[in-house]
Amino acid sequence: MNDYDSGAERPIRLGLIVPSSNTTAEPEFREFAPEGTTVHAARMALESVTVDELDEMSHDAVRGGELLGHADVDAVAYACTTGSLLHGPGFDAELEAEIGEAAGVPAIATARSVCRALEALGAERIAVVTPYTADLDAKEREFLEAAGFEVVAIEGRGIEANTEIGALDPSDAREQVLAVAADLEGAVDGALDTSVDAVFVSCTNYRSLDAVAELEAELGVPVVTSNGATLWDLCGHLDTTVDAPGALFAEPSRHV
């Protein structure tokens, strides 16, 4: 996180609502947030990334937005991918509206940010890697396909414990993406041809943003991560440029 002069204009304040066991979103945001911003988080109880716990966690979302409003943040992100797509299309938009009303500032939800990011990149056919179990991968596929994307592959690690997900590092994400790429039809010498428009690395607790530049160079297609899409989208509300890895950050954020 960048230092700022206490005598200068107040820094932009980014609000994050995160699962209590998430140890990645805040560090990645603070690493790549624009100069002159600070990051402030509210937490929702969650230890295992399961349908039942994610569903229960969502009840705390609006309260988190309200509490971040007390800190006079400038925009709020519900920073949980599966938590914002769990109930299918439209749930992400409902979260944005309800949190924004509670916080009194613009609000986004990661699942919807990912869709905005993929649309901004012109991606239609995507490959997805996750740390999740098969049932959550199925829900993610359904959500993305309902949003208009063709999911040509989705591969999870089968992990439930969120602290175990947070212990993964960018090299784990890189290896998982390359393994999926190697299995795809059209993979030639480690690169992907035009049969895939983009790769999405899902989960705000999966440290992967530092792997994006190398992966894009190797694969020849954009690589979007949950935290990357969320940061890009959140700062788009504030007309603030983000200097972070990947083709996404050369695109303007769109809010629909």
PDB file of C-alpha atoms in Angstrom:
ATOM      1  CA  MET A   1       0.000   0.000   0.000  1.00  0.00           C
ATOM      2  CA  ASN A   2       1.281   3.433  -0.901  1.00  0.00           C
ATOM      3  CA  ASP A   3       2.051   6.042   1.760  1.00  0.00           C
ATOM      4  CA  TYR A   4       0.419   9.423   1.539  1.00  0.00           C
ATOM      5  CA  ASP A   5       1.051  12.872   2.963  1.00  0.00           C
ATOM      6  CA  SER A   6      -1.271  13.562   5.881  1.00  0.00           C
ATOM      7  CA  GLY A   7      -1.504  17.152   4.719  1.00  0.00           C
ATOM      8  CA  ALA A   8      -2.648  16.208   1.223  1.00  0.00           C
ATOM      9  CA  GLU A   9      -6.152  15.622  -0.052  1.00  0.00           C
ATOM     10  CA  ARG A  10      -7.862  12.579   1.475  1.00  0.00           C
ATOM     11  CA  PRO A  11      -6.890   9.370  -0.350  1.00  0.00           C
ATOM     12  CA  ILE A  12      -9.449   7.373  -2.294  1.00  0.00           C
ATOM     13  CA  ARG A  13     -10.833   4.648  -0.015  1.00  0.00           C
ATOM     14  CA  LEU A  14     -11.666   1.253  -1.494  1.00  0.00           C
ATOM     15  CA  GLY A  15     -13.990  -0.942   0.557  1.00  0.00           C
ATOM     16  CA  LEU A  16     -13.856  -4.739   0.422  1.00  0.00           C
ATOM     17  CA  ILE A  17     -16.356  -7.209   1.847  1.00  0.00           C
ATOM     18  CA  VAL A  18     -14.489 -10.513   2.153  1.00  0.00           C
ATOM     19  CA  PRO A  19     -14.978 -13.954   3.687  1.00  0.00           C
ATOM     20  CA  SER A  20     -13.423 -14.088   7.158  1.00  0.00           C
ATOM     21  CA  SER A  21     -10.902 -16.725   6.056  1.00  0.00           C
ATOM     22  CA  ASN A  22      -9.775 -14.842   2.934  1.00  0.00           C
ATOM     23  CA  THR A  23      -6.103 -13.893   3.247  1.00  0.00           C
ATOM     24  CA  THR A  24      -5.463 -12.896  -0.379  1.00  0.00           C
ATOM     25  CA  ALA A  25      -7.862 -10.164  -1.503  1.00  0.00           C
ATOM     26  CA  GLU A  26      -6.540  -7.438   0.778  1.00  0.00           C
ATOM     27  CA  PRO A  27      -2.820  -8.056   0.020  1.00  0.00           C
ATOM     28  CA  GLU A  28      -3.430  -8.203  -3.745  1.00  0.00           C
ATOM     29  CA  PHE A  29      -5.541  -5.057  -3.666  1.00  0.00           C
ATOM     30  CA  ARG A  30      -2.934  -3.235  -1.628  1.00  0.00           C
ATOM     31  CA  GLU A  31      -0.158  -4.371  -3.962  1.00  0.00           C
ATOM     32  CA  PHE A  32      -1.855  -3.161  -7.122  1.00  0.00           C
ATOM     33  CA  ALA A  33      -4.242  -0.410  -5.997  1.00  0.00           C
ATOM     34  CA  PRO A  34      -3.500   2.949  -7.630  1.00  0.00           C
ATOM     35  CA  GLU A  35      -1.269   5.524  -5.987  1.00  0.00           C
ATOM     36  CA  GLY A  36      -3.253   7.542  -3.498  1.00  0.00           C
ATOM     37  CA  THR A  37      -5.737   4.847  -2.464  1.00  0.00           C
ATOM     38  CA  THR A  38      -6.239   2.918   0.747  1.00  0.00           C
ATOM     39  CA  VAL A  39      -8.032  -0.416   1.208  1.00  0.00           C
ATOM     40  CA  HIS A  40     -10.499  -1.139   4.027  1.00  0.00           C
ATOM     41  CA  ALA A  41     -12.236  -4.460   4.670  1.00  0.00           C
ATOM     42  CA  ALA A  42     -15.310  -5.845   6.381  1.00  0.00           C
ATOM     43  CA  ARG A  43     -15.512  -9.604   6.970  1.00  0.00           C
ATOM     44  CA  MET A  44     -18.245 -12.233   6.705  1.00  0.00           C
ATOM     45  CA  ALA A  45     -17.995 -15.552   8.548  1.00  0.00           C
ATOM     46  CA  LEU A  46     -16.811 -18.400   6.308  1.00  0.00           C
ATOM     47  CA  GLU A  47     -14.284 -21.192   6.849  1.00  0.00           C
ATOM     48  CA  SER A  48     -15.163 -23.774   4.188  1.00  0.00           C
ATOM     49  CA  VAL A  49     -16.003 -22.965   0.578  1.00  0.00           C
ATOM     50  CA  THR A  50     -19.197 -24.999   0.330  1.00  0.00           C
ATOM     51  CA  VAL A  51     -22.669 -24.208  -0.973  1.00  0.00           C
ATOM     52  CA  ASP A  52     -24.152 -24.136   2.528  1.00  0.00           C
ATOM     53  CA  GLU A  53     -21.484 -21.874   4.072  1.00  0.00           C
ATOM     54  CA  LEU A  54     -21.476 -19.508   1.097  1.00  0.00           C
ATOM     55  CA  ASP A  55     -25.253 -19.245   1.301  1.00  0.00           C
ATOM     56  CA  GLU A  56     -25.129 -18.455   5.008  1.00  0.00           C
ATOM     57  CA  MET A  57     -22.308 -15.964   4.489  1.00  0.00           C
ATOM     58  CA  SER A  58     -24.315 -13.938   1.970  1.00  0.00           C
ATOM     59  CA  HIS A  59     -26.683 -12.836   4.731  1.00  0.00           C
ATOM     60  CA  ASP A  60     -23.854 -10.674   6.139  1.00  0.00           C
ATOM     61  CA  ALA A  61     -23.163  -8.841   2.877  1.00  0.00           C
ATOM     62  CA  VAL A  62     -25.438  -5.870   3.364  1.00  0.00           C
ATOM     63  CA  ARG A  63     -24.256  -5.364   6.935  1.00  0.00           C
ATOM     64  CA  GLY A  64     -20.682  -5.333   5.645  1.00  0.00           C
ATOM     65  CA  GLY A  65     -21.594  -2.598   3.172  1.00  0.00           C
ATOM     66  CA  GLU A  66     -23.257  -0.587   5.927  1.00  0.00           C
ATOM     67  CA  LEU A  67     -20.185  -0.844   8.157  1.00  0.00           C
ATOM     68  CA  LEU A  68     -17.847   0.209   5.341  1.00  0.00           C
ATOM     69  CA  GLY A  69     -20.094   3.207   4.826  1.00  0.00           C
ATOM     70  CA  HIS A  70     -19.124   4.245   8.363  1.00  0.00           C
ATOM     71  CA  ALA A  71     -15.531   4.507   7.097  1.00  0.00           C
ATOM     72  CA  ASP A  72     -16.618   6.898   4.331  1.00  0.00           C
ATOM     73  CA  VAL A  73     -15.269   4.643   1.576  1.00  0.00           C
ATOM     74  CA  ASP A  74     -15.685   5.750  -2.038  1.00  0.00           C
ATOM     75  CA  ALA A  75     -16.797   2.413  -3.500  1.00  0.00           C
ATOM     76  CA  VAL A  76     -17.350  -1.129  -2.210  1.00  0.00           C
ATOM     77  CA  ALA A  77     -16.644  -4.566  -3.668  1.00  0.00           C
ATOM     78  CA  TYR A  78     -18.260  -7.813  -2.550  1.00  0.00           C
ATOM     79  CA  ALA A  79     -15.038  -9.739  -3.079  1.00  0.00           C
ATOM     80  CA  CYS A  80     -16.135 -13.356  -3.315  1.00  0.00           C
ATOM     81  CA  THR A  81     -16.618 -15.087  -6.648  1.00  0.00           C
ATOM     82  CA  THR A  82     -18.795 -18.080  -5.820  1.00  0.00           C
ATOM     83  CA  GLY A  83     -20.510 -16.128  -3.066  1.00  0.00           C
ATOM     84  CA  SER A  84     -21.782 -13.676  -5.678  1.00  0.00           C
ATOM     85  CA  LEU A  85     -22.891 -16.255  -8.257  1.00  0.00           C
ATOM     86  CA  LEU A  86     -24.277 -18.901  -5.918  1.00  0.00           C
ATOM     87  CA  HIS A  87     -27.926 -18.220  -6.661  1.00  0.00           C
ATOM     88  CA  GLY A  88     -27.532 -17.843 -10.405  1.00  0.00           C
ATOM     89  CA  PRO A  89     -27.994 -14.953 -12.828  1.00  0.00           C
ATOM     90  CA  GLY A  90     -29.295 -11.785 -11.251  1.00  0.00           C
ATOM     91  CA  PHE A  91     -28.037 -12.523  -7.746  1.00  0.00           C
ATOM     92  CA  ASP A  92     -24.845 -10.577  -8.430  1.00  0.00           C
ATOM     93  CA  ALA A  93     -26.831  -7.543  -9.588  1.00  0.00           C
ATOM     94  CA  GLU A  94     -29.036  -7.756  -6.499  1.00  0.00           C
ATOM     95  CA  LEU A  95     -25.951  -7.802  -4.272  1.00  0.00           C
ATOM     96  CA  GLU A  96     -24.558  -4.726  -5.992  1.00  0.00           C
ATOM     97  CA  ALA A  97     -27.815  -2.815  -5.542  1.00  0.00           C
ATOM     98  CA  GLU A  98     -28.365  -3.820  -1.916  1.00  0.00           C
ATOM     99  CA  ILE A  99     -24.759  -3.237  -0.815  1.00  0.00           C
ATOM    100  CA  GLY A 100     -24.590   0.060  -2.655  1.00  0.00           C
ATOM    101  CA  GLU A 101     -27.732   1.267  -0.926  1.00  0.00           C
ATOM    102  CA  ALA A 102     -26.394   0.218   2.480  1.00  0.00           C
ATOM    103  CA  ALA A 103     -22.985   1.808   1.933  1.00  0.00           C
ATOM    104  CA  GLY A 104     -24.257   4.891   0.138  1.00  0.00           C
ATOM    105  CA  VAL A 105     -21.636   4.521  -2.616  1.00  0.00           C
ATOM    106  CA  PRO A 106     -21.215   2.484  -5.830  1.00  0.00           C
ATOM    107  CA  ALA A 107     -20.893  -1.260  -5.201  1.00  0.00           C
ATOM    108  CA  ILE A 108     -19.796  -4.190  -7.322  1.00  0.00           C
ATOM    109  CA  ALA A 109     -19.797  -7.971  -6.907  1.00  0.00           C
ATOM    110  CA  THR A 110     -16.910 -10.103  -8.159  1.00  0.00           C
ATOM    111  CA  ALA A 111     -19.004 -12.441 -10.321  1.00  0.00           C
ATOM    112  CA  ARG A 112     -20.444  -9.508 -12.214  1.00  0.00           C
ATOM    113  CA  SER A 113     -17.027  -7.832 -12.416  1.00  0.00           C
ATOM    114  CA  VAL A 114     -15.653 -10.963 -14.071  1.00  0.00           C
ATOM    115  CA  CYS A 115     -18.413 -10.842 -16.694  1.00  0.00           C
ATOM    116  CA  ARG A 116     -17.712  -7.161 -17.336  1.00  0.00           C
ATOM    117  CA  ALA A 117     -13.998  -7.922 -17.681  1.00  0.00           C
ATOM    118  CA  LEU A 118     -14.518 -10.763 -20.151  1.00  0.00           C
ATOM    119  CA  GLU A 119     -16.942  -8.637 -22.166  1.00  0.00           C
ATOM    120  CA  ALA A 120     -14.460  -5.740 -22.256  1.00  0.00           C
ATOM    121  CA  LEU A 121     -11.871  -8.144 -23.676  1.00  0.00           C
ATOM    122  CA  GLY A 122     -14.309  -9.451 -26.270  1.00  0.00           C
ATOM    123  CA  ALA A 123     -14.019 -12.974 -24.883  1.00  0.00           C
ATOM    124  CA  GLU A 124     -16.694 -15.507 -25.826  1.00  0.00           C
ATOM    125  CA  ARG A 125     -14.976 -18.888 -25.443  1.00  0.00           C
ATOM    126  CA  ILE A 126     -13.185 -19.251 -22.115  1.00  0.00           C
ATOM    127  CA  ALA A 127     -11.282 -21.798 -20.042  1.00  0.00           C
ATOM    128  CA  VAL A 128     -11.690 -21.602 -16.263  1.00  0.00           C
ATOM    129  CA  VAL A 129      -9.491 -22.851 -13.426  1.00  0.00           C
ATOM    130  CA  THR A 130     -10.609 -22.820  -9.787  1.00  0.00           C
ATOM    131  CA  PRO A 131      -9.583 -24.187  -6.405  1.00  0.00           C
ATOM    132  CA  TYR A 132     -13.170 -25.378  -5.813  1.00  0.00           C
ATOM    133  CA  THR A 133     -15.002 -28.669  -5.494  1.00  0.00           C
ATOM    134  CA  ALA A 134     -16.964 -30.129  -8.400  1.00  0.00           C
ATOM    135  CA  ASP A 135     -20.350 -28.885  -7.198  1.00  0.00           C
ATOM    136  CA  LEU A 136     -19.149 -25.271  -7.080  1.00  0.00           C
ATOM    137  CA  ASP A 137     -17.441 -25.662 -10.458  1.00  0.00           C
ATOM    138  CA  ALA A 138     -20.798 -26.776 -11.854  1.00  0.00           C
ATOM    139  CA  LYS A 139     -22.505 -23.686 -10.435  1.00  0.00           C
ATOM    140  CA  GLU A 140     -19.792 -21.466 -11.861  1.00  0.00           C
ATOM    141  CA  ARG A 141     -20.140 -23.050 -15.299  1.00  0.00           C
ATOM    142  CA  GLU A 142     -23.910 -22.548 -15.188  1.00  0.00           C
ATOM    143  CA  PHE A 143     -23.522 -18.900 -14.200  1.00  0.00           C
ATOM    144  CA  LEU A 144     -20.953 -18.094 -16.884  1.00  0.00           C
ATOM    145  CA  GLU A 145     -22.895 -19.899 -19.591  1.00  0.00           C
ATOM    146  CA  ALA A 146     -26.093 -18.090 -18.587  1.00  0.00           C
ATOM    147  CA  ALA A 147     -24.110 -14.849 -18.927  1.00  0.00           C
ATOM    148  CA  GLY A 148     -23.364 -15.760 -22.539  1.00  0.00           C
ATOM    149  CA  PHE A 149     -19.881 -17.297 -22.368  1.00  0.00           C
ATOM    150  CA  GLU A 150     -18.944 -20.692 -23.766  1.00  0.00           C
ATOM    151  CA  VAL A 151     -16.982 -22.553 -21.101  1.00  0.00           C
ATOM    152  CA  VAL A 152     -14.784 -24.947 -23.059  1.00  0.00           C
ATOM    153  CA  ALA A 153     -13.097 -26.277 -19.912  1.00  0.00           C
ATOM    154  CA  ILE A 154     -13.362 -25.823 -16.159  1.00  0.00           C
ATOM    155  CA  GLU A 155     -10.961 -27.488 -13.747  1.00  0.00           C
ATOM    156  CA  GLY A 156     -10.994 -27.312  -9.945  1.00  0.00           C
ATOM    157  CA  ARG A 157      -8.623 -28.460  -7.220  1.00  0.00           C
ATOM    158  CA  GLY A 158     -11.360 -29.921  -4.996  1.00  0.00           C
ATOM    159  CA  ILE A 159     -10.480 -27.780  -1.955  1.00  0.00           C
ATOM    160  CA  GLU A 160     -13.064 -26.821   0.673  1.00  0.00           C
ATOM    161  CA  ALA A 161     -10.958 -25.257   3.453  1.00  0.00           C
ATOM    162  CA  ASN A 162     -10.511 -21.606   2.550  1.00  0.00           C
ATOM    163  CA  THR A 163      -7.244 -21.295   4.467  1.00  0.00           C
ATOM    164  CA  GLU A 164      -5.885 -24.094   2.266  1.00  0.00           C
ATOM    165  CA  ILE A 165      -6.902 -22.120  -0.816  1.00  0.00           C
ATOM    166  CA  GLY A 166      -5.173 -19.051   0.623  1.00  0.00           C
ATOM    167  CA  ALA A 167      -1.970 -21.067   1.063  1.00  0.00           C
ATOM    168  CA  LEU A 168      -1.704 -21.570  -2.716  1.00  0.00           C
ATOM    169  CA  ASP A 169       0.631 -19.201  -4.523  1.00  0.00           C
ATOM    170  CA  PRO A 170       0.936 -17.774  -8.059  1.00  0.00           C
ATOM    171  CA  SER A 171       3.094 -20.698  -9.178  1.00  0.00           C
ATOM    172  CA  ASP A 172       0.236 -23.054  -8.287  1.00  0.00           C
ATOM    173  CA  ALA A 173      -2.139 -20.982 -10.393  1.00  0.00           C
ATOM    174  CA  ARG A 174       0.319 -20.939 -13.284  1.00  0.00           C
ATOM    175  CA  GLU A 175       0.789 -24.704 -13.197  1.00  0.00           C
ATOM    176  CA  GLN A 176      -2.957 -25.308 -13.070  1.00  0.00           C
ATOM    177  CA  VAL A 177      -3.632 -22.993 -16.010  1.00  0.00           C
ATOM    178  CA  LEU A 178      -0.877 -24.568 -18.109  1.00  0.00           C
ATOM    179  CA  ALA A 179      -2.166 -28.060 -17.338  1.00  0.00           C
ATOM    180  CA  VAL A 180      -5.645 -27.117 -18.544  1.00  0.00           C
ATOM    181  CA  ALA A 181      -4.190 -25.406 -21.617  1.00  0.00           C
ATOM    182  CA  ALA A 182      -2.209 -28.516 -22.501  1.00  0.00           C
ATOM    183  CA  ASP A 183      -5.388 -30.597 -22.414  1.00  0.00           C
ATOM    184  CA  LEU A 184      -7.385 -28.283 -24.661  1.00  0.00           C
ATOM    185  CA  GLU A 185      -7.845 -29.029 -28.300  1.00  0.00           C
ATOM    186  CA  GLY A 186      -5.891 -26.428 -30.201  1.00  0.00           C
ATOM    187  CA  ALA A 187      -3.014 -26.168 -27.757  1.00  0.00           C
ATOM    188  CA  VAL A 188       0.214 -26.038 -29.763  1.00  0.00           C
ATOM    189  CA  ASP A 189       3.659 -25.842 -28.131  1.00  0.00           C
ATOM    190  CA  GLY A 190       2.080 -24.577 -24.901  1.00  0.00           C
ATOM    191  CA  ALA A 191       0.179 -21.728 -26.577  1.00  0.00           C
ATOM    192  CA  LEU A 192      -3.565 -21.535 -27.145  1.00  0.00           C
ATOM    193  CA  ASP A 193      -4.940 -20.777 -30.584  1.00  0.00           C
ATOM    194  CA  THR A 194      -8.100 -18.782 -31.226  1.00  0.00           C
ATOM    195  CA  SER A 195     -10.313 -21.635 -30.003  1.00  0.00           C
ATOM    196  CA  VAL A 196     -10.097 -19.929 -26.578  1.00  0.00           C
ATOM    197  CA  ASP A 197     -10.439 -16.162 -26.178  1.00  0.00           C
ATOM    198  CA  ALA A 198      -9.410 -15.907 -22.517  1.00  0.00           C
ATOM    199  CA  VAL A 199      -8.597 -17.851 -19.355  1.00  0.00           C
ATOM    200  CA  PHE A 200     -10.301 -17.060 -16.056  1.00  0.00           C
ATOM    201  CA  VAL A 201      -8.646 -17.938 -12.730  1.00  0.00           C
ATOM    202  CA  SER A 202     -11.498 -17.963 -10.223  1.00  0.00           C
ATOM    203  CA  CYS A 203     -11.506 -17.187  -6.477  1.00  0.00           C
ATOM    204  CA  THR A 204     -10.528 -14.017  -4.616  1.00  0.00           C
ATOM    205  CA  ASN A 205      -8.516 -16.161  -2.183  1.00  0.00           C
ATOM    206  CA  TYR A 206      -6.418 -17.769  -4.961  1.00  0.00           C
ATOM    207  CA  ARG A 207      -3.165 -15.802  -5.294  1.00  0.00           C
ATOM    208  CA  SER A 208      -2.827 -15.520  -9.050  1.00  0.00           C
ATOM    209  CA  LEU A 209      -2.531 -11.896 -10.175  1.00  0.00           C
ATOM    210  CA  ASP A 210       1.270 -12.075 -10.066  1.00  0.00           C
ATOM    211  CA  ALA A 211       1.141 -14.974 -12.547  1.00  0.00           C
ATOM    212  CA  VAL A 212      -0.899 -13.131 -15.177  1.00  0.00           C
ATOM    213  CA  ALA A 213       1.854 -11.439 -17.198  1.00  0.00           C
ATOM    214  CA  GLU A 214       3.864 -14.639 -17.603  1.00  0.00           C
ATOM    215  CA  LEU A 215       0.766 -16.683 -18.456  1.00  0.00           C
ATOM    216  CA  GLU A 216      -0.401 -14.212 -21.086  1.00  0.00           C
ATOM    217  CA  ALA A 217       3.039 -14.303 -22.690  1.00  0.00           C
ATOM    218  CA  GLU A 218       3.015 -18.104 -22.730  1.00  0.00           C
ATOM    219  CA  LEU A 219      -0.582 -18.646 -23.830  1.00  0.00           C
ATOM    220  CA  GLY A 220      -1.135 -15.717 -26.146  1.00  0.00           C
ATOM    221  CA  VAL A 221      -4.574 -14.883 -24.715  1.00  0.00           C
ATOM    222  CA  PRO A 222      -5.793 -12.617 -21.880  1.00  0.00           C
ATOM    223  CA  VAL A 223      -5.846 -14.082 -18.379  1.00  0.00           C
ATOM    224  CA  VAL A 224      -8.414 -12.663 -15.941  1.00  0.00           C
ATOM    225  CA  THR A 225      -8.350 -13.306 -12.196  1.00  0.00           C
ATOM    226  CA  SER A 226     -11.095 -12.702  -9.660  1.00  0.00           C
ATOM    227  CA  ASN A 227      -9.184 -10.017  -7.778  1.00  0.00           C
ATOM    228  CA  GLY A 228      -7.913  -8.445 -10.992  1.00  0.00           C
ATOM    229  CA  ALA A 229     -11.425  -8.127 -12.397  1.00  0.00           C
ATOM    230  CA  THR A 230     -12.752  -6.801  -9.085  1.00  0.00           C
ATOM    231  CA  LEU A 231     -10.031  -4.157  -8.711  1.00  0.00           C
ATOM    232  CA  TRP A 232     -10.379  -3.094 -12.361  1.00  0.00           C
ATOM    233  CA  ASP A 233     -14.150  -2.781 -12.037  1.00  0.00           C
ATOM    234  CA  LEU A 234     -14.118  -1.036  -8.666  1.00  0.00           C
ATOM    235  CA  CYS A 235     -11.611   1.575  -9.805  1.00  0.00           C
ATOM    236  CA  GLY A 236     -13.608   2.057 -12.989  1.00  0.00           C
ATOM    237  CA  HIS A 237     -16.369   3.578 -10.876  1.00  0.00           C
ATOM    238  CA  LEU A 238     -13.848   6.129  -9.617  1.00  0.00           C
ATOM    239  CA  ASP A 239     -12.194   6.959 -12.972  1.00  0.00           C
ATOM    240  CA  THR A 240      -8.925   5.728 -11.503  1.00  0.00           C
ATOM    241  CA  THR A 241      -6.310   3.969 -13.653  1.00  0.00           C
ATOM    242  CA  VAL A 242      -4.880   0.683 -12.362  1.00  0.00           C
ATOM    243  CA  ASP A 243      -1.309  -0.355 -13.193  1.00  0.00           C
ATOM    244  CA  ALA A 244      -1.548  -4.120 -12.782  1.00  0.00           C
ATOM    245  CA  PRO A 245      -0.548  -7.151 -14.870  1.00  0.00           C
ATOM    246  CA  GLY A 246      -2.610  -8.216 -17.840  1.00  0.00           C
ATOM    247  CA  ALA A 247      -4.443  -7.088 -20.952  1.00  0.00           C
ATOM    248  CA  LEU A 248      -7.555  -6.297 -18.917  1.00  0.00           C
ATOM    249  CA  PHE A 249      -6.007  -3.187 -17.378  1.00  0.00           C
ATOM    250  CA  ALA A 250      -5.641  -1.586 -20.802  1.00  0.00           C
ATOM    251  CA  GLU A 251      -9.442  -1.711 -21.194  1.00  0.00           C
ATOM    252  CA  PRO A 252     -11.935   0.816 -19.790  1.00  0.00           C
ATOM    253  CA  SER A 253     -14.259  -0.541 -17.130  1.00  0.00           C
ATOM    254  CA  ARG A 254     -17.895  -0.840 -18.222  1.00  0.00           C
ATOM    255  CA  HIS A 255     -20.856  -0.774 -15.888  1.00  0.00           C
ATOM    256  CA  VAL A 256     -24.104  -2.282 -17.130  1.00  0.00           C
TER     257      VAL A 256
END
